[in-house]
Coordinates of C-alpha atoms and ligand atoms in Angstrom, one line a residue:
M325 CA -33.8 25.0 -102.9
S326 CA -35.9 28.7 -103.5
I327 CA -34.6 31.0 -106.4
D328 CA -32.9 34.3 -105.0
Y329 CA -33.7 37.4 -106.1
S330 CA -31.4 39.6 -104.1
E331 CA -28.8 38.0 -106.6
R332 CA -28.0 39.5 -109.5
I333 CA -28.0 36.5 -112.0
P334 CA -31.2 34.9 -109.6
N335 CA -31.0 31.4 -109.7
N336 CA -31.3 27.8 -107.5
V337 CA -27.8 26.1 -108.2
N338 CA -26.1 28.1 -105.3
L339 CA -24.4 30.7 -107.5
A340 CA -22.8 32.2 -104.8
N341 CA -21.0 29.9 -103.8
D342 CA -18.2 29.4 -107.1
R343 CA -17.2 32.8 -107.1
A344 CA -15.7 32.2 -110.6
L345 CA -18.4 30.9 -111.9
Q346 CA -20.8 33.2 -111.3
R347 CA -18.2 36.0 -112.2
A348 CA -18.1 33.7 -116.2
L349 CA -22.0 34.6 -115.6
E350 CA -22.1 38.0 -114.8
H351 CA -20.1 39.0 -117.7
W352 CA -21.9 37.4 -120.0
Q353 CA -25.0 39.4 -118.5
P354 CA -25.0 42.6 -119.7
R355 CA -23.7 41.2 -123.2
F356 CA -27.3 39.1 -123.2
Q357 CA -28.5 42.1 -122.1
D358 CA -27.6 44.0 -125.4
W359 CA -28.4 41.2 -127.4
W360 CA -31.9 41.6 -125.8
R361 CA -32.1 45.4 -127.1
E362 CA -30.9 45.0 -130.2
M363 CA -32.6 41.6 -131.3
G364 CA -35.6 41.4 -129.2
P365 CA -39.4 42.6 -129.0
S366 CA -38.2 46.0 -130.9
D367 CA -39.5 49.0 -129.3
F368 CA -41.4 47.6 -126.2
A369 CA -39.1 48.4 -123.8
A370 CA -40.8 50.6 -122.1
A371 CA -43.9 48.9 -122.4
D372 CA -45.4 47.8 -118.9
V373 CA -46.2 44.0 -119.6
Y374 CA -48.2 41.5 -117.4
L375 CA -46.0 38.6 -117.2
R376 CA -45.2 36.0 -114.9
T377 CA -41.8 35.3 -113.4
A378 CA -40.3 31.9 -112.1
T379 CA -40.2 31.8 -107.9
G380 CA -39.7 28.2 -107.4
V381 CA -39.4 25.1 -109.5
D382 CA -42.1 22.8 -108.3
A383 CA -44.7 21.9 -109.9
Q384 CA -47.4 24.1 -107.8
G385 CA -47.5 27.9 -107.5
W386 CA -43.8 27.8 -109.7
A387 CA -44.9 31.8 -110.8
T388 CA -45.9 35.1 -109.7
Y389 CA -47.6 37.7 -112.1
G390 CA -46.9 41.3 -112.7
A391 CA -46.1 44.1 -114.3
V392 CA -43.0 44.4 -115.7
K393 CA -40.4 45.9 -118.4
M394 CA -39.3 43.8 -120.6
P395 CA -35.3 44.6 -120.0
D396 CA -36.0 44.2 -116.2
Y397 CA -37.4 40.8 -115.9
R398 CA -35.1 38.8 -113.7
W399 CA -33.3 36.3 -116.5
G400 CA -31.7 33.4 -114.1
I401 CA -30.4 29.9 -113.6
F402 CA -33.2 27.0 -112.8
L403 CA -33.0 23.6 -112.4
A404 CA -35.9 20.9 -111.6
E405 CA -35.5 19.1 -108.2
P406 CA -32.8 16.1 -108.4
V407 CA -34.2 13.2 -108.2
P408 CA -32.6 11.1 -105.8
G409 CA -31.2 7.9 -106.0
R410 CA -32.0 8.8 -110.1
T411 CA -30.2 6.0 -112.9
I412 CA -29.4 6.1 -116.4
G413 CA -32.9 4.9 -117.7
F414 CA -31.6 4.0 -121.4
G415 CA -28.6 2.7 -123.2
D416 CA -25.4 0.0 -123.0
N417 CA -25.1 2.4 -119.0
L418 CA -28.6 1.1 -117.8
G419 CA -29.0 0.8 -114.0
Q420 CA -25.5 3.0 -113.2
P421 CA -25.9 6.4 -111.5
V422 CA -26.8 9.6 -113.5
W423 CA -23.2 12.0 -113.9
Q424 CA -22.7 15.2 -111.7
Q425 CA -20.0 15.9 -114.1
V426 CA -19.9 15.6 -117.8
P427 CA -17.8 12.2 -118.8
G428 CA -14.5 13.1 -120.5
E429 CA -15.6 10.6 -123.2
L430 CA -18.7 12.1 -123.8
R431 CA -17.7 16.4 -123.8
S432 CA -18.1 16.9 -127.4
Q433 CA -21.2 15.3 -127.7
F434 CA -23.2 16.5 -124.9
R435 CA -21.6 20.7 -125.8
R436 CA -22.7 20.0 -129.3
I437 CA -26.1 18.8 -128.2
I438 CA -26.2 22.2 -125.2
V439 CA -25.6 24.1 -128.3
T440 CA -28.1 23.5 -131.3
Q441 CA -30.7 23.4 -128.4
G442 CA -29.1 26.3 -126.9
D443 CA -29.5 28.3 -130.6
T444 CA -32.4 27.8 -130.9
E445 CA -33.6 30.0 -128.2
P446 CA -32.4 33.4 -129.0
A447 CA -32.9 32.9 -132.3
S448 CA -37.2 31.8 -131.8
V449 CA -36.7 35.8 -130.4
E450 CA -35.0 37.4 -133.0
Q451 CA -37.8 35.6 -135.9
Q452 CA -40.5 37.6 -133.4
H453 CA -38.1 40.9 -133.5
L454 CA -41.0 43.1 -135.0
L455 CA -44.2 41.0 -134.7
G456 CA -44.9 44.1 -131.9
H457 CA -46.1 45.8 -134.4
T458 CA -49.3 44.1 -135.8
C459 CA -50.4 42.0 -132.1
P460 CA -54.3 41.0 -133.3
S461 CA -55.0 42.6 -129.4
L462 CA -53.0 43.1 -126.0
Y463 CA -54.0 39.7 -124.9
D464 CA -51.7 38.7 -127.5
L465 CA -49.1 40.8 -127.6
R466 CA -49.2 39.4 -123.7
N467 CA -48.4 36.0 -124.8
L468 CA -45.7 36.8 -127.1
F469 CA -43.3 38.8 -125.2
Q470 CA -44.0 36.2 -122.6
V471 CA -42.6 33.6 -125.0
N472 CA -40.0 36.0 -126.0
V473 CA -39.2 36.2 -122.2
E474 CA -38.5 32.5 -121.7
E475 CA -36.9 31.7 -124.6
G476 CA -34.0 34.0 -123.7
R477 CA -34.4 32.3 -120.0
H478 CA -34.4 28.8 -122.0
L479 CA -31.0 30.4 -123.2
W480 CA -29.5 31.5 -120.0
A481 CA -30.4 27.7 -118.9
M482 CA -27.8 26.7 -122.0
V483 CA -25.0 29.1 -120.6
Y484 CA -25.6 28.0 -117.3
L485 CA -24.6 24.4 -118.5
L486 CA -21.8 25.6 -121.0
H487 CA -19.7 27.7 -118.1
A488 CA -20.7 25.3 -115.3
Y489 CA -19.9 22.3 -117.3
F490 CA -17.6 22.8 -120.0
G491 CA -14.7 25.8 -119.4
R492 CA -13.1 28.5 -122.2
D493 CA -14.8 25.9 -124.9
G494 CA -18.4 26.9 -123.4
R495 CA -17.4 30.1 -122.5
E496 CA -16.8 30.2 -125.9
E497 CA -19.6 28.6 -126.8
A498 CA -21.4 31.2 -125.0
E499 CA -20.8 33.9 -126.9
E500 CA -21.5 32.8 -130.5
L501 CA -25.1 32.1 -129.0
L502 CA -25.2 35.6 -129.2
T503 CA -23.3 36.3 -132.4
R504 CA -25.2 33.9 -135.1
H505 CA -28.2 36.0 -136.1
S506 CA -31.5 34.3 -137.2
G507 CA -31.4 34.7 -141.0
D508 CA -28.0 36.2 -140.9
V509 CA -26.0 35.4 -144.1
D510 CA -22.3 34.7 -142.4
K511 CA -22.9 33.7 -139.2
P512 CA -26.7 32.0 -139.1
R513 CA -28.7 30.4 -136.5
I514 CA -28.1 26.1 -137.4
L515 CA -30.8 24.9 -137.8
G516 CA -33.1 25.6 -140.5
T517 CA -36.4 26.5 -138.9
F518 CA -35.1 29.0 -137.3
N519 CA -33.9 31.1 -139.6
E520 CA -37.2 31.5 -141.4
P521 CA -38.9 34.6 -141.0
I522 CA -41.5 34.7 -138.6
N523 CA -43.6 38.1 -140.5
D524 CA -47.0 37.4 -139.1
W525 CA -49.3 35.7 -136.3
L526 CA -50.2 33.2 -138.5
S527 CA -46.9 32.2 -139.0
F528 CA -46.1 33.0 -134.9
F529 CA -49.0 30.6 -134.2
M530 CA -47.9 27.9 -136.2
F531 CA -44.3 28.6 -135.2
T532 CA -45.8 27.8 -131.7
Y533 CA -47.8 25.2 -132.5
F534 CA -45.3 22.2 -134.3
T535 CA -42.2 24.3 -133.7
D536 CA -41.9 24.8 -130.2
R537 CA -43.7 21.6 -130.2
D538 CA -40.3 19.7 -131.8
G539 CA -38.8 22.0 -128.4
K540 CA -41.3 19.9 -126.3
F541 CA -39.9 17.0 -127.6
Q542 CA -36.3 17.7 -128.1
L543 CA -36.2 18.5 -123.8
K544 CA -38.1 15.5 -123.3
S545 CA -35.6 13.8 -124.5
L546 CA -32.6 16.1 -122.8
A547 CA -35.0 15.1 -119.4
E548 CA -34.1 11.4 -119.8
S549 CA -30.4 12.3 -119.7
G550 CA -28.0 10.1 -118.0
F551 CA -25.9 14.0 -117.7
D552 CA -28.0 14.8 -114.4
P553 CA -27.8 19.1 -114.2
L554 CA -28.7 19.1 -118.2
S555 CA -32.0 17.1 -117.2
R556 CA -32.8 18.9 -114.6
T557 CA -32.3 22.3 -116.7
C558 CA -35.1 20.3 -119.6
R559 CA -37.4 19.2 -116.6
F560 CA -37.4 23.1 -115.8
M561 CA -37.8 24.3 -119.1
L562 CA -40.6 21.9 -120.2
T563 CA -42.6 23.7 -117.6
E564 CA -42.4 27.0 -119.6
E565 CA -42.8 25.5 -122.7
A566 CA -46.0 24.6 -122.1
H567 CA -47.6 27.9 -122.6
H568 CA -45.5 28.0 -125.8
M569 CA -48.0 25.7 -127.5
F570 CA -50.6 26.5 -125.6
V571 CA -50.6 29.5 -127.4
G572 CA -50.3 27.9 -130.9
E573 CA -53.0 25.6 -130.2
T574 CA -55.6 28.7 -128.8
G575 CA -54.4 30.7 -131.7
L576 CA -54.5 28.5 -134.3
G577 CA -58.1 27.7 -132.9
R578 CA -59.4 31.3 -133.1
V579 CA -58.2 31.7 -136.3
V580 CA -60.6 28.9 -137.7
K581 CA -62.6 30.2 -135.6
R582 CA -63.0 33.4 -136.9
T583 CA -62.8 32.4 -140.3
L584 CA -66.0 29.6 -139.8
E585 CA -67.9 32.6 -138.6
V586 CA -67.5 34.4 -141.4
M587 CA -68.2 31.1 -143.3
K588 CA -71.4 31.0 -141.7
E589 CA -72.2 34.4 -142.0
L590 CA -71.6 34.3 -145.7
G591 CA -72.6 31.0 -146.5
T592 CA -69.6 29.8 -148.5
D593 CA -66.1 28.4 -148.5
D594 CA -64.7 30.5 -151.5
P595 CA -61.7 31.3 -150.5
Q596 CA -61.6 34.6 -152.1
V597 CA -65.1 35.9 -150.4
V598 CA -63.2 35.1 -147.1
R599 CA -60.4 36.7 -148.0
A600 CA -62.7 39.8 -148.8
H601 CA -64.3 39.7 -145.8
G602 CA -60.3 39.8 -143.8
A603 CA -60.7 36.4 -142.9
I604 CA -57.8 33.4 -143.2
D605 CA -59.7 31.1 -146.0
L606 CA -59.1 27.5 -144.7
H607 CA -56.6 26.3 -147.7
T608 CA -54.0 29.0 -146.2
I609 CA -54.4 27.6 -143.3
Q610 CA -53.7 24.7 -144.5
R611 CA -50.9 25.7 -147.0
Y612 CA -49.3 27.8 -143.8
M613 CA -49.3 24.9 -141.5
N614 CA -48.1 22.0 -144.5
F615 CA -44.9 25.2 -144.0
W616 CA -44.3 25.2 -141.2
F617 CA -44.9 20.8 -140.1
T618 CA -42.9 20.0 -142.5
S619 CA -39.8 22.5 -141.8
S620 CA -40.1 21.4 -138.2
M621 CA -39.9 17.3 -139.5
D622 CA -36.5 17.9 -140.8
L623 CA -35.5 19.5 -136.9
F624 CA -35.9 15.6 -135.5
G625 CA -32.5 14.5 -138.0
S626 CA -32.1 11.7 -140.4
E627 CA -34.5 8.6 -140.1
V628 CA -31.2 6.3 -140.2
S629 CA -28.3 8.2 -137.9
S630 CA -25.0 6.9 -136.2
N631 CA -25.3 9.7 -134.0
A632 CA -28.3 9.5 -132.6
A633 CA -27.8 5.5 -132.3
G634 CA -24.6 6.6 -130.3
S635 CA -25.8 9.3 -128.1
F636 CA -28.6 6.5 -127.1
A637 CA -26.1 3.9 -126.5
N638 CA -24.2 6.7 -124.3
G639 CA -27.0 8.1 -121.9
V640 CA -26.5 11.3 -123.5
K641 CA -30.4 11.1 -125.1
G642 CA -33.1 8.9 -124.7
R643 CA -36.4 8.7 -126.2
P644 CA -39.1 11.1 -124.6
D645 CA -40.9 9.5 -121.4
E646 CA -38.6 6.8 -121.5
G647 CA -39.9 5.0 -119.5
Q648 CA -43.0 4.1 -121.9
Y649 CA -41.4 2.0 -123.5
Q650 CA -40.6 -1.8 -121.7
D651 CA -37.0 -2.1 -124.0
H652 CA -34.3 0.7 -122.9
I653 CA -31.5 -1.1 -124.2
C654 CA -32.7 -1.6 -128.0
A655 CA -29.6 -3.3 -129.0
E656 CA -31.4 -6.0 -130.9
A657 CA -34.3 -4.8 -131.7
T658 CA -35.1 -3.5 -135.4
Y659 CA -37.3 -0.4 -136.8
E660 CA -39.3 -1.2 -140.4
L661 CA -38.5 2.2 -142.2
E662 CA -40.7 3.3 -145.2
T663 CA -38.1 5.1 -147.6
P664 CA -38.5 5.8 -151.0
Q665 CA -37.4 3.1 -152.1
G666 CA -39.4 0.6 -149.7
K667 CA -39.6 -0.9 -146.9
E668 CA -35.8 -1.3 -144.6
S669 CA -35.1 -3.0 -141.5
V670 CA -32.6 -0.9 -139.7
S671 CA -31.5 -1.7 -135.9
L672 CA -34.0 0.6 -133.6
R673 CA -30.8 2.7 -132.3
N674 CA -30.1 4.1 -135.1
A675 CA -34.0 4.9 -136.0
M676 CA -34.1 6.7 -132.7
N677 CA -34.6 10.1 -134.9
E678 CA -37.6 8.4 -136.2
V679 CA -39.4 7.0 -133.0
M680 CA -39.2 10.7 -132.0
R681 CA -40.4 12.1 -135.1
A682 CA -43.2 9.7 -135.3
S683 CA -44.1 10.6 -131.6
Y684 CA -43.7 14.0 -132.0
I685 CA -47.0 13.6 -135.1
K686 CA -49.0 11.7 -132.8
D687 CA -48.8 15.2 -130.7
C688 CA -49.7 17.3 -133.7
E689 CA -53.0 15.2 -134.1
I690 CA -54.6 16.2 -131.2
G691 CA -55.3 19.7 -133.0
V692 CA -55.8 19.7 -135.5
K693 CA -58.4 16.2 -134.9
R694 CA -60.0 19.5 -132.2
W695 CA -60.4 22.2 -135.5
N696 CA -61.7 19.4 -137.7
M697 CA -64.1 19.1 -134.8
Q698 CA -64.2 23.3 -135.3
I699 CA -65.2 23.0 -138.9
Q700 CA -67.6 19.7 -138.6
R701 CA -69.8 21.6 -136.7
A702 CA -70.2 24.2 -138.4
G703 CA -71.1 22.3 -140.7
F704 CA -68.2 22.9 -143.7
D705 CA -67.0 19.8 -145.3
F706 CA -63.9 20.9 -145.0
R707 CA -60.7 18.8 -143.1
L708 CA -57.3 20.2 -141.8
A709 CA -54.8 17.3 -142.7
L710 CA -51.1 17.0 -141.5
P711 CA -49.0 16.3 -144.9
S712 CA -47.2 12.8 -145.3
S713 CA -44.0 12.9 -143.6
R714 CA -42.7 12.0 -146.8
F715 CA -43.9 15.4 -148.2
G716 CA -41.1 18.8 -148.5
R717 CA -38.6 17.5 -147.0
S718 CA -34.9 18.8 -146.9
I719 CA -33.7 16.5 -144.7
G720 CA -33.6 12.3 -144.6
V721 CA -34.3 9.8 -146.6
W722 CA -37.4 11.8 -148.2
A723 CA -35.2 14.6 -148.5
G724 CA -36.1 16.4 -152.3
V725 CA -38.8 13.5 -153.5
P726 CA -41.6 14.5 -154.9
T727 CA -44.8 13.8 -153.9
S728 CA -48.4 15.5 -152.7
P729 CA -48.9 16.2 -149.5
A730 CA -50.8 12.7 -148.7
G731 CA -47.2 11.3 -149.8
D732 CA -47.8 9.8 -152.9
G733 CA -44.7 9.8 -155.5
I734 CA -45.6 12.2 -158.5
G735 CA -43.2 13.2 -161.6
P736 CA -41.1 16.6 -160.8
E737 CA -43.3 18.7 -163.0
E738 CA -47.0 18.3 -162.1
H739 CA -45.2 18.7 -158.2
A740 CA -43.5 21.8 -159.3
M741 CA -47.2 22.6 -160.4
R742 CA -48.9 22.0 -157.7
L743 CA -46.6 23.6 -155.6
P744 CA -49.1 26.4 -155.0
E745 CA -51.5 24.7 -153.8
W746 CA -49.6 23.4 -151.4
M747 CA -47.3 25.8 -149.7
P748 CA -47.6 29.2 -149.2
G749 CA -47.2 31.3 -151.9
E750 CA -46.2 35.2 -152.5
S751 CA -49.6 36.3 -152.9
D752 CA -50.6 34.3 -149.3
R753 CA -47.9 35.9 -147.3
A754 CA -49.4 39.6 -148.6
Y755 CA -53.1 38.9 -147.7
V756 CA -52.1 37.2 -144.6
R757 CA -49.7 40.0 -144.3
S758 CA -52.3 42.6 -145.2
V759 CA -55.0 41.2 -142.5
M760 CA -51.9 41.9 -139.5
Q761 CA -53.2 45.9 -138.2
R762 CA -52.3 46.8 -134.8
V763 CA -55.5 46.5 -132.0
V764 CA -54.3 47.7 -128.8
E765 CA -58.0 48.6 -127.8
P766 CA -58.1 46.6 -124.3
G767 CA -60.4 43.3 -125.4
K768 CA -61.1 44.3 -128.8
M769 CA -59.7 42.0 -131.7
A770 CA -57.9 42.5 -134.4
G771 CA -60.9 40.8 -137.8
W772 CA -58.8 37.5 -138.6
I773 CA -59.5 35.7 -135.1
A774 CA -61.5 35.7 -131.9
P775 CA -61.2 36.6 -128.7
P776 CA -59.9 33.9 -126.3
D777 CA -62.3 31.9 -124.0
R778 CA -60.7 33.0 -120.9
G779 CA -57.5 35.6 -120.3
I780 CA -54.2 35.1 -118.2
N781 CA -54.4 34.1 -114.7
N782 CA -58.2 34.4 -114.2
L783 CA -58.0 38.3 -115.5
A784 CA -60.4 39.1 -117.8
V785 CA -59.8 39.1 -121.5
D786 CA -60.5 42.8 -121.8
Y787 CA -57.9 43.9 -118.9
E788 CA -54.6 45.9 -120.2
Y789 CA -52.0 43.1 -120.5
V790 CA -49.9 46.1 -122.1
R791 CA -49.6 49.1 -121.0
L792 CA -48.0 50.6 -124.6
R793 CA -46.3 54.2 -123.5
E794 CA -45.9 56.3 -126.7
Ligands
LIG785 FE1 -37.5 27.3 -125.7
LIG786 FE1 -40.5 27.4 -126.8

């Protein structure tokens, strides 16, 4: 099944054979385009951007690259190839054939999950609406826009599922996905992290490292779903998501690299001196990391959740990489949970959110290790660290419990007093914003970030990745 680009909505789901569905989606399309014009990357509609576009859904050669004006990007509907004879891999329906339609009794559960996932995609585009104006380089500007158009496509993916499998309710939900807006007082996005402003590029790299990685784990668990169209949709989205996390990991690595260059040059790790020379001190990087990591941790939900247990039992949502486990039923197994009251043994099914969060944390540690190696090689003692999962939480058993970043319980006064050491404050944000100066000469970088090791798709770093029309 190749992608048909002669269609108004490029797709590999045989849309032309389902006139009613095609009409409904063609009706939604101009509303999406209006939303993109209004809420997408502002003022860059005329720029030629070196973007990749999906041309197939197999592992090799799924993308072509070329200069595209973003409003002309071909958003479409792409599902990974079906796996012949696929069966449900977990829960009470283990081993049964996967569903090609949503089972009636699971309809509201599936709808809620698809709407929640779908809501995050346009939310992130809205959060990054103004970032283009302060890009540190054309290379970075291009990466931002690539991430933005793909998040737009992920919205398409969820809207397709809503239209194709949920009838009138689904069409209504698809409309709502364009009327809620990130940070809106009356109609905010569903999940907290997606209402946080992203006004600077350090936040953008933190977001793509930590929050897109939450997306990776959500998509991985939905790729296990017994509802096959959802599984196939998420499997293809994961191929695009990898680039978003690459942007975050390499972006943060380049910020650290530049900071270390300045520290070595000046022979000091004094944050004020580092700032006076236009770089972002490691303490500030740590505080931003604390903020985005803890906020993203909340996205996994409560440690103990009957909802999560139900989704697992019913075959709605598995664990990321379910194949790595021996026991796929988990009816008898228990999980040792750390709570403020001490250790507690809960049913494993009820602890599925926590299982997912634990694999997420492990994945987050990989980049941190790499950045610490950079710091060590530069000869400095400072080490970045992910805060404890108890720290700074707003959801779950640790919500509102005052702890240090290491997770040790402390009094509320000490917590309040030391919070400016641990979380970014107004002066940090103001400083970071002050170095966000727009750099758009090909190959040039802003002073707070090192150049990337290589360009996109084997092109040079100084390639003109975005041709701006003034
Ligand atoms: Fe996405
Ligand atoms: Fe993403």
